[in-house]
mmCIF file of C-alpha atoms in Angstrom:
data_model
loop_
_atom_site.group_PDB
_atom_site.id
_atom_site.type_symbol
_atom_site.label_atom_id
_atom_site.label_comp_id
_atom_site.label_asym_id
_atom_site.label_seq_id
_atom_site.Cartn_x
_atom_site.Cartn_y
_atom_site.Cartn_z
ATOM 1 C CA MET P 1 0.054 0.092 0.094
ATOM 2 C CA ASP P 2 0.938 3.649 -0.462
ATOM 3 C CA LYS P 3 -0.632 6.720 -0.882
ATOM 4 C CA VAL P 4 -1.682 6.420 -4.558
ATOM 5 C CA ARG P 5 -2.986 2.637 -4.605
ATOM 6 C CA GLU P 6 -3.819 -0.042 -1.941
ATOM 7 C CA THR P 7 -4.401 -4.000 -2.360
ATOM 8 C CA ARG P 8 -5.481 -6.115 0.454
ATOM 9 C CA PHE P 9 -6.375 -9.892 0.421
ATOM 10 C CA GLY P 10 -6.828 -12.077 3.390
ATOM 11 C CA GLY P 11 -9.318 -14.175 5.667
ATOM 12 C CA ASP P 12 -10.917 -14.665 8.938
ATOM 13 C CA TYR P 13 -12.143 -17.482 10.885
ATOM 14 C CA TYR P 14 -14.862 -17.593 13.536
ATOM 15 C CA HIS P 15 -16.383 -19.941 15.986
ATOM 16 C CA SER P 16 -19.121 -19.609 18.413
ATOM 17 C CA ASN P 17 -21.319 -21.437 20.642
ATOM 18 C CA THR P 18 -24.786 -20.450 22.330
ATOM 19 C CA TYR P 19 -26.161 -21.916 25.229
ATOM 20 C CA ALA P 20 -29.718 -22.197 26.245
ATOM 21 C CA SER P 21 -31.568 -23.702 29.084
ATOM 22 C CA LEU P 22 -34.549 -26.033 28.144
ATOM 23 C CA VAL P 23 -35.920 -28.219 30.984
ATOM 24 C CA LYS P 24 -34.401 -28.535 34.394
ATOM 25 C CA ASN P 25 -30.584 -29.036 34.079
ATOM 26 C CA GLU P 26 -30.866 -29.618 30.338
ATOM 27 C CA VAL P 27 -28.801 -27.283 27.915
ATOM 28 C CA ALA P 28 -28.895 -26.647 24.425
ATOM 29 C CA VAL P 29 -25.894 -25.941 22.473
ATOM 30 C CA ALA P 30 -25.871 -24.176 19.212
ATOM 31 C CA ALA P 31 -22.723 -23.454 17.264
ATOM 32 C CA VAL P 32 -21.854 -21.539 14.182
ATOM 33 C CA THR P 33 -18.616 -21.829 12.455
ATOM 34 C CA THR P 34 -17.629 -18.778 9.749
ATOM 35 C CA LEU P 35 -14.827 -18.715 7.382
ATOM 36 C CA THR P 36 -14.420 -15.612 4.993
ATOM 37 C CA PHE P 37 -11.909 -14.575 2.285
ATOM 38 C CA ASN P 38 -11.787 -11.050 0.990
ATOM 39 C CA PHE P 39 -10.151 -8.994 -1.590
ATOM 40 C CA SER P 40 -9.959 -5.416 -1.947
ATOM 41 C CA LYS P 41 -8.407 -2.660 -4.595
ATOM 42 C CA LEU P 42 -8.351 1.309 -4.097
ATOM 43 C CA TYR P 43 -7.065 3.840 -6.037
ATOM 44 C CA GLN P 44 -6.379 7.794 -4.584
ATOM 45 C CA ILE P 45 -8.765 10.446 -6.279
ATOM 46 C CA LYS P 46 -5.825 12.903 -6.988
ATOM 47 C CA SER P 47 -8.293 15.938 -7.637
ATOM 48 C CA ILE P 48 -9.727 16.117 -4.251
ATOM 49 C CA SER P 49 -6.817 14.524 -2.063
ATOM 50 C CA SER P 50 -4.173 16.884 -0.347
ATOM 51 C CA GLU P 51 -1.002 16.784 1.779
ATOM 52 C CA ASN P 52 -3.125 15.952 4.786
ATOM 53 C CA TRP P 53 -6.013 14.488 3.440
ATOM 54 C CA SER P 54 -6.208 11.325 1.289
ATOM 55 C CA TYR P 55 -9.259 9.880 -0.826
ATOM 56 C CA LYS P 56 -9.569 6.595 -2.354
ATOM 57 C CA ALA P 57 -12.086 4.442 -4.201
ATOM 58 C CA GLY P 58 -12.305 0.934 -5.740
ATOM 59 C CA GLY P 59 -13.870 -2.567 -4.934
ATOM 60 C CA MET P 60 -14.308 -5.406 -2.472
ATOM 61 C CA ALA P 61 -14.963 -9.017 -3.204
ATOM 62 C CA LEU P 62 -16.069 -11.198 -0.223
ATOM 63 C CA PHE P 63 -16.753 -14.771 0.037
ATOM 64 C CA THR P 64 -18.070 -16.263 3.455
ATOM 65 C CA GLY P 65 -19.490 -19.429 4.388
ATOM 66 C CA ASN P 66 -21.335 -20.491 7.469
ATOM 67 C CA LEU P 67 -21.704 -23.680 9.011
ATOM 68 C CA ARG P 68 -24.809 -24.037 11.699
ATOM 69 C CA ALA P 69 -25.325 -26.988 13.977
ATOM 70 C CA ASN P 70 -27.978 -27.171 16.392
ATOM 71 C CA PRO P 71 -28.921 -30.828 17.642
ATOM 72 C CA THR P 72 -32.176 -29.701 19.353
ATOM 73 C CA LEU P 73 -33.566 -29.209 16.020
ATOM 74 C CA GLN P 74 -33.235 -33.008 14.829
ATOM 75 C CA ASN P 75 -33.496 -33.621 11.276
ATOM 76 C CA ALA P 76 -32.451 -29.736 10.823
ATOM 77 C CA THR P 77 -29.582 -30.068 12.971
ATOM 78 C CA TYR P 78 -27.166 -28.911 10.398
ATOM 79 C CA GLY P 79 -27.350 -25.991 7.867
ATOM 80 C CA TYR P 80 -25.172 -23.849 5.905
ATOM 81 C CA GLU P 81 -24.885 -20.522 3.887
ATOM 82 C CA ILE P 82 -22.755 -19.388 1.053
ATOM 83 C CA PHE P 83 -22.446 -15.577 0.358
ATOM 84 C CA PHE P 84 -20.529 -14.046 -2.395
ATOM 85 C CA ASN P 85 -20.512 -10.076 -2.459
ATOM 86 C CA LEU P 86 -19.050 -7.392 -4.677
ATOM 87 C CA LEU P 87 -18.981 -4.146 -2.950
ATOM 88 C CA GLY P 88 -18.228 -0.547 -3.909
ATOM 89 C CA SER P 89 -15.298 1.187 -1.327
ATOM 90 C CA ALA P 90 -14.627 4.452 -0.369
ATOM 91 C CA LYS P 91 -11.563 5.228 2.058
ATOM 92 C CA ILE P 92 -10.636 8.500 3.771
ATOM 93 C CA THR P 93 -7.239 8.992 5.513
ATOM 94 C CA ARG P 94 -6.121 11.846 7.694
ATOM 95 C CA ASP P 95 -2.217 12.087 8.197
ATOM 96 C CA LEU P 96 -1.365 13.184 11.698
ATOM 97 C CA SER P 97 2.257 12.847 11.468
ATOM 98 C CA ARG P 98 4.615 14.706 13.990
ATOM 99 C CA GLN P 99 7.255 16.849 11.632
ATOM 100 C CA THR P 100 9.287 18.228 14.131
ATOM 101 C CA GLU P 101 10.612 16.852 17.774
ATOM 102 C CA LYS P 102 8.524 18.870 20.521
ATOM 103 C CA SER P 103 9.230 19.150 24.170
ATOM 104 C CA ARG P 104 6.651 18.055 26.614
ATOM 105 C CA LYS P 105 6.211 18.181 30.650
ATOM 106 C CA PHE P 106 3.906 16.258 32.804
ATOM 107 C CA LEU P 107 3.750 17.439 36.381
ATOM 108 C CA PHE P 108 7.677 17.619 37.132
ATOM 109 C CA ILE P 109 8.825 14.934 34.193
ATOM 110 C CA LYS P 110 10.116 16.319 31.244
ATOM 111 C CA TYR P 111 10.197 14.476 28.038
ATOM 112 C CA LYS P 112 10.547 14.804 24.099
ATOM 113 C CA LEU P 113 8.431 13.687 21.155
ATOM 114 C CA LYS P 114 10.366 12.654 18.144
ATOM 115 C CA PRO P 115 9.007 13.025 14.693
ATOM 116 C CA ARG P 116 6.701 10.067 13.834
ATOM 117 C CA ASP P 117 4.519 9.258 11.082
ATOM 118 C CA LYS P 118 0.927 8.438 11.783
ATOM 119 C CA ASN P 119 -2.671 8.290 10.072
ATOM 120 C CA LEU P 120 -6.020 7.761 10.921
ATOM 121 C CA SER P 121 -8.478 6.483 8.370
ATOM 122 C CA PHE P 122 -12.235 5.191 8.031
ATOM 123 C CA GLN P 123 -13.441 2.914 5.119
ATOM 124 C CA LEU P 124 -17.029 1.976 4.262
ATOM 125 C CA ASN P 125 -17.834 -0.713 1.710
ATOM 126 C CA VAL P 126 -21.487 -1.061 0.229
ATOM 127 C CA GLY P 127 -22.966 -4.046 -1.165
ATOM 128 C CA LEU P 128 -23.489 -3.838 -5.022
ATOM 129 C CA LEU P 129 -24.135 -7.299 -6.249
ATOM 130 C CA ASN P 130 -25.246 -9.876 -3.801
ATOM 131 C CA HIS P 131 -25.457 -13.384 -4.051
ATOM 132 C CA ASN P 132 -26.168 -16.539 -1.812
ATOM 133 C CA ILE P 133 -27.002 -20.229 -1.493
ATOM 134 C CA ARG P 134 -28.932 -21.549 1.188
ATOM 135 C CA ASN P 135 -31.680 -23.929 2.337
ATOM 136 C CA GLY P 136 -35.384 -23.153 2.123
ATOM 137 C CA TYR P 137 -37.886 -22.332 4.623
ATOM 138 C CA THR P 138 -37.685 -23.664 8.277
ATOM 139 C CA TYR P 139 -34.155 -24.900 7.019
ATOM 140 C CA ILE P 140 -35.654 -28.685 7.134
ATOM 141 C CA ASN P 141 -35.650 -31.309 4.617
ATOM 142 C CA GLN P 142 -35.986 -34.969 4.932
ATOM 143 C CA GLU P 143 -32.783 -36.448 3.252
ATOM 144 C CA SER P 144 -31.341 -37.585 6.440
ATOM 145 C CA LEU P 145 -34.568 -39.442 7.239
ATOM 146 C CA LEU P 146 -34.696 -40.970 3.524
ATOM 147 C CA ASN P 147 -31.015 -41.786 3.396
ATOM 148 C CA SER P 148 -30.970 -40.863 -0.063
ATOM 149 C CA GLY P 149 -27.186 -39.699 -0.053
ATOM 150 C CA ASN P 150 -27.929 -36.108 -1.030
ATOM 151 C CA PHE P 151 -28.398 -34.535 2.306
ATOM 152 C CA LEU P 152 -25.516 -31.624 1.805
ATOM 153 C CA PHE P 153 -27.249 -30.144 -1.243
ATOM 154 C CA ALA P 154 -31.005 -31.001 -0.674
ATOM 155 C CA ASP P 155 -33.407 -28.111 -1.066
ATOM 156 C CA TYR P 156 -30.448 -25.471 -1.563
ATOM 157 C CA GLU P 157 -31.195 -22.564 -3.688
ATOM 158 C CA ILE P 158 -29.032 -20.169 -5.537
ATOM 159 C CA ASN P 159 -30.189 -16.572 -4.717
ATOM 160 C CA SER P 160 -28.799 -14.229 -7.053
ATOM 161 C CA PHE P 161 -29.412 -10.321 -6.290
ATOM 162 C CA SER P 162 -30.702 -11.001 -2.951
ATOM 163 C CA GLY P 163 -30.005 -9.432 0.491
ATOM 164 C CA PHE P 164 -27.469 -7.001 1.325
ATOM 165 C CA ARG P 165 -24.096 -6.336 3.039
ATOM 166 C CA MET P 166 -22.049 -3.581 4.613
ATOM 167 C CA SER P 167 -18.686 -3.411 6.367
ATOM 168 C CA SER P 168 -16.561 -0.728 7.596
ATOM 169 C CA ALA P 169 -12.889 -0.358 9.080
ATOM 170 C CA LEU P 170 -11.587 2.465 11.370
ATOM 171 C CA GLU P 171 -7.812 2.096 11.603
ATOM 172 C CA TYR P 172 -5.039 4.068 13.345
ATOM 173 C CA THR P 173 -1.475 3.359 11.886
ATOM 174 C CA HIS P 174 1.621 4.211 13.801
ATOM 175 C CA PHE P 175 4.917 4.212 11.966
ATOM 176 C CA LEU P 176 8.050 3.043 13.754
ATOM 177 C CA ALA P 177 11.552 4.348 13.328
ATOM 178 C CA ASN P 178 12.346 0.781 11.338
ATOM 179 C CA LYS P 179 9.474 1.624 8.386
ATOM 180 C CA ASN P 180 7.486 -0.850 9.930
ATOM 181 C CA ALA P 181 4.193 0.087 11.681
ATOM 182 C CA LEU P 182 1.526 -0.634 14.163
ATOM 183 C CA LYS P 183 -2.090 -0.816 13.202
ATOM 184 C CA PHE P 184 -5.170 -0.948 15.672
ATOM 185 C CA SER P 185 -8.562 -1.746 14.135
ATOM 186 C CA TYR P 186 -12.243 -1.648 14.658
ATOM 187 C CA VAL P 187 -13.744 -3.579 11.978
ATOM 188 C CA TRP P 188 -17.620 -4.078 11.417
ATOM 189 C CA ASP P 189 -19.277 -6.605 9.061
ATOM 190 C CA ALA P 190 -22.972 -7.065 8.792
ATOM 191 C CA TYR P 191 -24.914 -8.938 5.991
ATOM 192 C CA THR P 192 -28.383 -10.411 5.353
ATOM 193 C CA THR P 193 -30.535 -12.458 2.745
ATOM 194 C CA GLY P 194 -33.629 -11.337 0.991
ATOM 195 C CA GLY P 195 -36.955 -13.215 2.044
ATOM 196 C CA GLU P 196 -38.905 -12.814 4.837
ATOM 197 C CA GLU P 197 -39.827 -16.191 6.938
ATOM 198 C CA ASN P 198 -36.399 -17.870 5.631
ATOM 199 C CA GLN P 199 -34.349 -14.757 6.052
ATOM 200 C CA PHE P 200 -30.815 -15.202 7.706
ATOM 201 C CA GLU P 201 -28.552 -12.266 8.957
ATOM 202 C CA ALA P 202 -25.268 -11.969 11.061
ATOM 203 C CA SER P 203 -22.773 -9.323 12.077
ATOM 204 C CA HIS P 204 -19.334 -9.373 13.283
ATOM 205 C CA HIS P 205 -17.431 -6.805 15.507
ATOM 206 C CA ASN P 206 -13.574 -7.067 15.758
ATOM 207 C CA LEU P 207 -10.618 -5.225 17.035
ATOM 208 C CA LYS P 208 -7.474 -5.849 15.876
ATOM 209 C CA ILE P 209 -3.777 -5.422 16.350
ATOM 210 C CA ALA P 210 -1.335 -5.711 13.477
ATOM 211 C CA LEU P 211 2.279 -5.249 13.012
ATOM 212 C CA LEU P 212 3.271 -4.216 9.244
ATOM 213 C CA PHE P 213 6.519 -4.981 7.655
ATOM 214 C CA GLY P 214 8.832 -3.043 5.853
ATOM 215 C CA LEU P 215 6.453 -0.181 4.810
ATOM 216 C CA LYS P 216 7.576 2.852 3.187
ATOM 217 C CA LYS P 217 5.547 6.158 3.909
#
């Protein structure tokens, strides 16, 4: 990445359990496992960017798979969703760099702040093309009872141009003297399918700390 262009690719893995009391000491456990891959590319809009402000625009591709397990649902114990989304992206970055050394004093302690590069950015991604593969109404099919051998894909449908997805990232980057950098991020991602009775939706909130190697500001 640099001031003119930025390319990213990566993945995320999530697993969560939800516990619910049924009768007396019986507890039901529902689990969701999520795997996500992403690729994005941004280009600077030079006409409105300046020394302290950088504006970029581009796009992002997201692929997400969910596997749900809830034994209390019996023949609907397992279900999955696959999402593929193309999103339009916009990013604004504010340069917070300290150009000169500054002296400070806290109570009776004197200290100096050396020149340091740092910035704060916010990126918003809005779904343009949204597709998903998922099972139908109430997530139930009879294939596991009939032992037909088609349990995994039975009653699943491809839904094109269905649902919506949006994500954002607030990031603070602090460059070190060796051209490496520390990045602190808050990332939010939310998505939903179309439909009414059989609608599915989810969201993720992540706090991230990253060490970036060999960057040139």
